[in-house]
Amino acid sequence: MGHISRAIDVVKTCARDNIVNFVETGTGDGSSCRHVAGAVKNINIHTIEYVPEILEKTKAVLGPLYANINFHLGSSKDVLAELVPTLRGGTLFWLDAHFPGADYGLASYDSFEDKTIRIPLEVELETICSLRDISKDVFVMDDLRIYEDGPFEEGNWTGRKILGGVGIDFIRKLLEITHNIEKSYSQQGFIIARPK
Ligand SMILES: C[S@@+](CC[C@H](N)C(=O)[O-])C[C@H]1O[C@@H](n2cnc3c(N)ncnc32)[C@H](O)[C@@H]1O
């Protein structure tokens, strides 16, 4: 599991790019959400989780601590379709949803055949780009190793060919006109797209 602080300096990024919203797909145990809520005062946070037990557990911990975190239950593609049109101002998207429940032992990595649930990054980006002018937004996408092999700090993922994706051309297609795209090989790999 990757942590947003290993991909970018959240405080510097938010200041430089006038970020007022943080949108996370895949709440998990809330580590990245907690980091952002603690580091950036008054940022408007939305986090989306597919598995009810995971969302409830994290909400019970973080909800009382941070009034600015909005917790959403559902598949990232469905929640983003509702949420994205309501966002105003620069947004940092942390796209980190994959394999519902598997990282927490609640399901296996092959539990979901539907790719838009199992590895929803492509449909998430398509949804965001179709509903918003993304030219001033920052995108940080976790787990590059789901999509390709490389010199990752935590090694390649042996399940990639069966359960993962095939390259990141879809990211270039959607973002390369408006964003500079870079890869990081720390942890399990990140793709970082900043406005040009
Ligand atoms: C790696 S964990 C998230 C960690 C968290 N983002 C952090 O940085 O602290 C991935 C989470 O995504 C959730 N998830 C997987 N597929 C999803 C989907 N299609 N929609 C929403 N959440 C999803 C999983 O259940 C899991 O809790």
mmCIF file of C-alpha atoms and ligand atoms in Angstrom:
data_model
loop_
_atom_site.group_PDB
_atom_site.id
_atom_site.type_symbol
_atom_site.label_atom_id
_atom_site.label_comp_id
_atom_site.label_asym_id
_atom_site.label_seq_id
_atom_site.Cartn_x
_atom_site.Cartn_y
_atom_site.Cartn_z
ATOM 1 C CA MET A 1 0.000 0.000 0.000
ATOM 2 C CA GLY A 2 1.334 3.412 -0.919
ATOM 3 C CA HIS A 3 1.140 6.598 1.121
ATOM 4 C CA ILE A 4 0.581 9.960 -0.525
ATOM 5 C CA SER A 5 3.480 11.507 1.408
ATOM 6 C CA ARG A 6 5.868 9.123 -0.398
ATOM 7 C CA ALA A 7 4.686 10.464 -3.752
ATOM 8 C CA ILE A 8 4.457 14.219 -3.183
ATOM 9 C CA ASP A 9 4.911 16.924 -0.573
ATOM 10 C CA VAL A 10 1.224 17.595 0.083
ATOM 11 C CA VAL A 11 1.700 20.982 1.764
ATOM 12 C CA LYS A 12 3.921 22.388 -1.015
ATOM 13 C CA THR A 13 1.680 20.970 -3.745
ATOM 14 C CA CYS A 14 -1.469 22.467 -2.254
ATOM 15 C CA ALA A 15 0.166 25.886 -1.857
ATOM 16 C CA ARG A 16 1.716 25.932 -5.327
ATOM 17 C CA ASP A 17 -1.367 24.725 -7.194
ATOM 18 C CA ASN A 18 -4.035 26.542 -5.134
ATOM 19 C CA ILE A 19 -5.606 23.273 -4.043
ATOM 20 C CA VAL A 20 -8.781 23.580 -1.984
ATOM 21 C CA ASN A 21 -10.189 20.033 -2.356
ATOM 22 C CA PHE A 22 -8.708 16.596 -1.747
ATOM 23 C CA VAL A 23 -10.544 13.664 -3.324
ATOM 24 C CA GLU A 24 -9.430 10.132 -2.488
ATOM 25 C CA THR A 25 -10.682 6.921 -4.069
ATOM 26 C CA GLY A 26 -10.200 3.976 -1.714
ATOM 27 C CA THR A 27 -10.402 5.136 1.908
ATOM 28 C CA GLY A 28 -8.760 2.052 3.393
ATOM 29 C CA ASP A 29 -7.460 2.659 6.910
ATOM 30 C CA GLY A 30 -7.470 6.415 6.305
ATOM 31 C CA SER A 31 -3.696 6.956 6.575
ATOM 32 C CA SER A 32 -3.382 9.335 3.628
ATOM 33 C CA CYS A 33 -6.611 11.105 4.510
ATOM 34 C CA ARG A 34 -5.375 11.697 8.036
ATOM 35 C CA HIS A 35 -2.063 13.020 6.726
ATOM 36 C CA VAL A 36 -3.778 15.544 4.428
ATOM 37 C CA ALA A 37 -6.319 16.608 7.057
ATOM 38 C CA GLY A 38 -3.529 17.237 9.557
ATOM 39 C CA ALA A 39 -1.187 18.986 7.122
ATOM 40 C CA VAL A 40 -3.475 21.329 5.175
ATOM 41 C CA LYS A 41 -5.831 23.496 7.204
ATOM 42 C CA ASN A 42 -9.407 23.863 5.972
ATOM 43 C CA ILE A 43 -9.005 21.648 2.909
ATOM 44 C CA ASN A 44 -12.289 20.134 1.788
ATOM 45 C CA ILE A 45 -11.811 16.341 1.863
ATOM 46 C CA HIS A 46 -13.870 13.632 0.154
ATOM 47 C CA THR A 47 -12.970 9.967 0.504
ATOM 48 C CA ILE A 48 -14.734 7.102 -1.291
ATOM 49 C CA GLU A 49 -14.802 3.450 -0.201
ATOM 50 C CA TYR A 50 -16.552 0.405 -1.666
ATOM 51 C CA VAL A 51 -16.507 -1.870 1.380
ATOM 52 C CA PRO A 52 -18.927 -0.782 4.145
ATOM 53 C CA GLU A 53 -16.938 -2.344 7.033
ATOM 54 C CA ILE A 54 -13.791 -0.497 5.967
ATOM 55 C CA LEU A 55 -15.546 2.840 5.617
ATOM 56 C CA GLU A 56 -17.351 2.537 8.957
ATOM 57 C CA LYS A 57 -14.193 1.610 10.830
ATOM 58 C CA THR A 58 -12.180 4.515 9.418
ATOM 59 C CA LYS A 59 -15.061 6.955 9.776
ATOM 60 C CA ALA A 60 -15.380 6.035 13.451
ATOM 61 C CA VAL A 61 -11.734 6.996 13.988
ATOM 62 C CA LEU A 62 -11.326 10.048 11.733
ATOM 63 C CA GLY A 63 -14.875 11.448 11.744
ATOM 64 C CA PRO A 64 -14.712 12.812 15.308
ATOM 65 C CA LEU A 65 -11.238 14.285 14.692
ATOM 66 C CA TYR A 66 -11.812 16.099 11.388
ATOM 67 C CA ALA A 67 -15.107 17.776 10.500
ATOM 68 C CA ASN A 68 -13.815 18.529 6.994
ATOM 69 C CA ILE A 69 -13.674 14.863 5.896
ATOM 70 C CA ASN A 70 -16.725 13.693 3.932
ATOM 71 C CA PHE A 71 -17.053 9.905 3.785
ATOM 72 C CA HIS A 72 -18.770 8.327 0.767
ATOM 73 C CA LEU A 73 -19.803 4.688 0.418
ATOM 74 C CA GLY A 74 -19.958 3.190 -3.075
ATOM 75 C CA SER A 75 -17.920 2.356 -6.121
ATOM 76 C CA SER A 76 -15.510 5.139 -7.024
ATOM 77 C CA LYS A 77 -16.949 5.521 -10.546
ATOM 78 C CA ASP A 78 -20.502 6.053 -9.241
ATOM 79 C CA VAL A 79 -19.574 8.397 -6.411
ATOM 80 C CA LEU A 80 -17.230 10.449 -8.619
ATOM 81 C CA ALA A 81 -20.026 10.917 -11.156
ATOM 82 C CA GLU A 82 -22.099 12.612 -8.430
ATOM 83 C CA LEU A 83 -19.305 14.377 -6.606
ATOM 84 C CA VAL A 84 -17.099 15.836 -9.337
ATOM 85 C CA PRO A 85 -19.694 18.310 -10.703
ATOM 86 C CA THR A 86 -20.041 19.790 -7.201
ATOM 87 C CA LEU A 87 -16.326 20.549 -6.744
ATOM 88 C CA ARG A 88 -15.244 24.185 -7.000
ATOM 89 C CA GLY A 89 -11.573 25.160 -7.179
ATOM 90 C CA GLY A 90 -8.276 23.314 -7.529
ATOM 91 C CA THR A 91 -8.452 19.657 -6.578
ATOM 92 C CA LEU A 92 -5.834 17.117 -5.616
ATOM 93 C CA PHE A 93 -7.041 13.674 -6.716
ATOM 94 C CA TRP A 94 -5.433 10.716 -4.913
ATOM 95 C CA LEU A 95 -6.627 7.732 -6.945
ATOM 96 C CA ASP A 96 -5.892 4.680 -4.834
ATOM 97 C CA ALA A 97 -8.865 2.313 -5.193
ATOM 98 C CA HIS A 98 -8.250 -1.289 -6.237
ATOM 99 C CA PHE A 99 -9.213 -4.837 -5.210
ATOM 100 C CA PRO A 100 -12.082 -4.098 -2.800
ATOM 101 C CA GLY A 101 -11.329 -5.425 0.676
ATOM 102 C CA ALA A 102 -8.296 -7.466 -0.402
ATOM 103 C CA ASP A 103 -5.597 -5.392 1.328
ATOM 104 C CA TYR A 104 -7.482 -5.877 4.615
ATOM 105 C CA GLY A 105 -8.154 -9.630 4.274
ATOM 106 C CA LEU A 106 -11.886 -9.140 3.582
ATOM 107 C CA ALA A 107 -11.795 -10.510 0.018
ATOM 108 C CA SER A 108 -9.295 -11.991 -2.381
ATOM 109 C CA TYR A 109 -7.605 -10.100 -5.211
ATOM 110 C CA ASP A 110 -9.675 -12.007 -7.786
ATOM 111 C CA SER A 111 -13.046 -11.522 -6.052
ATOM 112 C CA PHE A 112 -14.284 -8.975 -8.589
ATOM 113 C CA GLU A 113 -14.389 -9.793 -12.309
ATOM 114 C CA ASP A 114 -15.615 -6.337 -13.296
ATOM 115 C CA LYS A 115 -12.470 -4.291 -14.024
ATOM 116 C CA THR A 116 -14.279 -1.019 -13.318
ATOM 117 C CA ILE A 117 -14.627 -2.208 -9.717
ATOM 118 C CA ARG A 118 -11.413 -4.271 -9.374
ATOM 119 C CA ILE A 119 -9.002 -1.741 -10.928
ATOM 120 C CA PRO A 120 -11.121 1.370 -11.510
ATOM 121 C CA LEU A 121 -8.388 3.901 -12.330
ATOM 122 C CA GLU A 122 -9.243 4.178 -16.038
ATOM 123 C CA VAL A 123 -12.964 4.707 -15.489
ATOM 124 C CA GLU A 124 -12.234 7.113 -12.616
ATOM 125 C CA LEU A 125 -10.060 9.293 -14.850
ATOM 126 C CA GLU A 126 -12.564 9.146 -17.714
ATOM 127 C CA THR A 127 -15.344 10.196 -15.343
ATOM 128 C CA ILE A 128 -13.372 13.089 -13.837
ATOM 129 C CA CYS A 129 -12.157 14.359 -17.213
ATOM 130 C CA SER A 130 -15.653 14.249 -18.726
ATOM 131 C CA LEU A 131 -17.210 16.241 -15.878
ATOM 132 C CA ARG A 132 -14.686 18.954 -15.088
ATOM 133 C CA ASP A 133 -12.010 21.267 -16.443
ATOM 134 C CA ILE A 134 -9.052 19.381 -15.002
ATOM 135 C CA SER A 135 -6.330 21.713 -16.270
ATOM 136 C CA LYS A 136 -5.522 23.111 -12.797
ATOM 137 C CA ASP A 137 -5.933 19.869 -10.844
ATOM 138 C CA VAL A 138 -3.189 17.574 -9.565
ATOM 139 C CA PHE A 139 -3.459 13.787 -9.927
ATOM 140 C CA VAL A 140 -1.509 11.271 -7.890
ATOM 141 C CA MET A 141 -2.210 7.654 -8.778
ATOM 142 C CA ASP A 142 -1.009 4.823 -6.587
ATOM 143 C CA ASP A 143 0.235 1.371 -7.495
ATOM 144 C CA LEU A 144 1.842 1.827 -10.886
ATOM 145 C CA ARG A 145 2.988 -1.786 -10.549
ATOM 146 C CA ILE A 146 -0.589 -2.940 -11.149
ATOM 147 C CA TYR A 147 -0.119 -1.629 -14.719
ATOM 148 C CA GLU A 148 3.499 -2.351 -15.615
ATOM 149 C CA ASP A 149 6.732 -3.893 -14.366
ATOM 150 C CA GLY A 150 9.650 -1.699 -13.293
ATOM 151 C CA PRO A 151 12.322 -1.102 -10.660
ATOM 152 C CA PHE A 152 9.851 -0.696 -7.816
ATOM 153 C CA GLU A 153 11.125 -0.316 -4.257
ATOM 154 C CA GLU A 154 8.715 -3.084 -3.227
ATOM 155 C CA GLY A 155 9.265 -5.225 -6.357
ATOM 156 C CA ASN A 156 7.029 -6.161 -9.276
ATOM 157 C CA TRP A 157 3.592 -7.646 -8.656
ATOM 158 C CA THR A 158 3.335 -11.276 -9.705
ATOM 159 C CA GLY A 159 -0.462 -11.043 -10.126
ATOM 160 C CA ARG A 160 -0.273 -8.239 -12.689
ATOM 161 C CA LYS A 161 -0.674 -10.268 -15.882
ATOM 162 C CA ILE A 162 -3.844 -11.978 -14.662
ATOM 163 C CA LEU A 163 -5.491 -9.392 -12.442
ATOM 164 C CA GLY A 164 -3.837 -6.101 -13.320
ATOM 165 C CA GLY A 165 -3.874 -3.672 -16.231
ATOM 166 C CA VAL A 166 -1.898 -3.322 -19.452
ATOM 167 C CA GLY A 167 0.229 -0.189 -19.358
ATOM 168 C CA ILE A 168 -0.675 3.435 -18.708
ATOM 169 C CA ASP A 169 -1.439 4.724 -22.214
ATOM 170 C CA PHE A 170 -4.937 5.615 -21.040
ATOM 171 C CA ILE A 171 -3.433 8.064 -18.544
ATOM 172 C CA ARG A 172 -1.311 9.745 -21.207
ATOM 173 C CA LYS A 173 -4.283 9.981 -23.567
ATOM 174 C CA LEU A 174 -6.437 11.697 -20.957
ATOM 175 C CA LEU A 175 -3.881 13.951 -19.270
ATOM 176 C CA GLU A 176 -0.869 14.638 -21.477
ATOM 177 C CA ILE A 177 -2.286 17.743 -23.153
ATOM 178 C CA THR A 178 -2.846 19.553 -19.871
ATOM 179 C CA HIS A 179 -0.373 17.875 -17.496
ATOM 180 C CA ASN A 180 3.259 16.871 -17.072
ATOM 181 C CA ILE A 181 3.249 13.183 -16.211
ATOM 182 C CA GLU A 182 5.993 11.507 -14.208
ATOM 183 C CA LYS A 183 6.502 8.091 -12.662
ATOM 184 C CA SER A 184 7.906 7.306 -9.236
ATOM 185 C CA TYR A 185 9.199 3.870 -8.297
ATOM 186 C CA SER A 186 9.025 4.329 -4.548
ATOM 187 C CA GLN A 187 6.928 1.804 -2.658
ATOM 188 C CA GLN A 188 4.672 0.129 -5.277
ATOM 189 C CA GLY A 189 5.015 3.020 -7.721
ATOM 190 C CA PHE A 190 3.083 6.231 -8.393
ATOM 191 C CA ILE A 191 2.065 8.278 -11.398
ATOM 192 C CA ILE A 192 2.053 12.005 -10.712
ATOM 193 C CA ALA A 193 0.400 14.454 -13.102
ATOM 194 C CA ARG A 194 0.833 18.182 -12.467
ATOM 195 C CA PRO A 195 -0.685 21.057 -14.464
ATOM 196 C CA LYS A 196 1.582 22.351 -17.302
HETATM 197 C C1 LIG B 1 -4.771 0.672 -0.756
HETATM 198 S S1 LIG B 1 -6.292 0.835 0.067
HETATM 199 C C2 LIG B 1 -6.461 2.576 0.282
HETATM 200 C C3 LIG B 1 -5.465 3.249 1.183
HETATM 201 C C4 LIG B 1 -5.738 4.733 1.386
HETATM 202 N N1 LIG B 1 -6.085 5.373 0.142
HETATM 203 C C5 LIG B 1 -4.540 5.436 1.977
HETATM 204 O O1 LIG B 1 -3.761 6.009 1.202
HETATM 205 O O2 LIG B 1 -4.373 5.432 3.201
HETATM 206 C C6 LIG B 1 -7.438 0.563 -1.264
HETATM 207 C C7 LIG B 1 -8.880 0.717 -0.842
HETATM 208 O O3 LIG B 1 -9.684 0.877 -2.019
HETATM 209 C C8 LIG B 1 -10.919 0.256 -1.811
HETATM 210 N N2 LIG B 1 -11.531 0.005 -3.134
HETATM 211 C C9 LIG B 1 -11.196 -0.953 -4.018
HETATM 212 N N3 LIG B 1 -11.914 -0.865 -5.141
HETATM 213 C C10 LIG B 1 -12.741 0.179 -4.974
HETATM 214 C C11 LIG B 1 -13.710 0.794 -5.819
HETATM 215 N N4 LIG B 1 -13.974 0.306 -7.034
HETATM 216 N N5 LIG B 1 -14.375 1.879 -5.346
HETATM 217 C C12 LIG B 1 -14.079 2.382 -4.105
HETATM 218 N N6 LIG B 1 -13.164 1.837 -3.266
HETATM 219 C C13 LIG B 1 -12.492 0.760 -3.706
HETATM 220 C C14 LIG B 1 -10.516 -1.011 -1.065
HETATM 221 O O4 LIG B 1 -11.600 -1.638 -0.427
HETATM 222 C C15 LIG B 1 -9.452 -0.474 -0.120
HETATM 223 O O5 LIG B 1 -10.001 -0.097 1.120
#
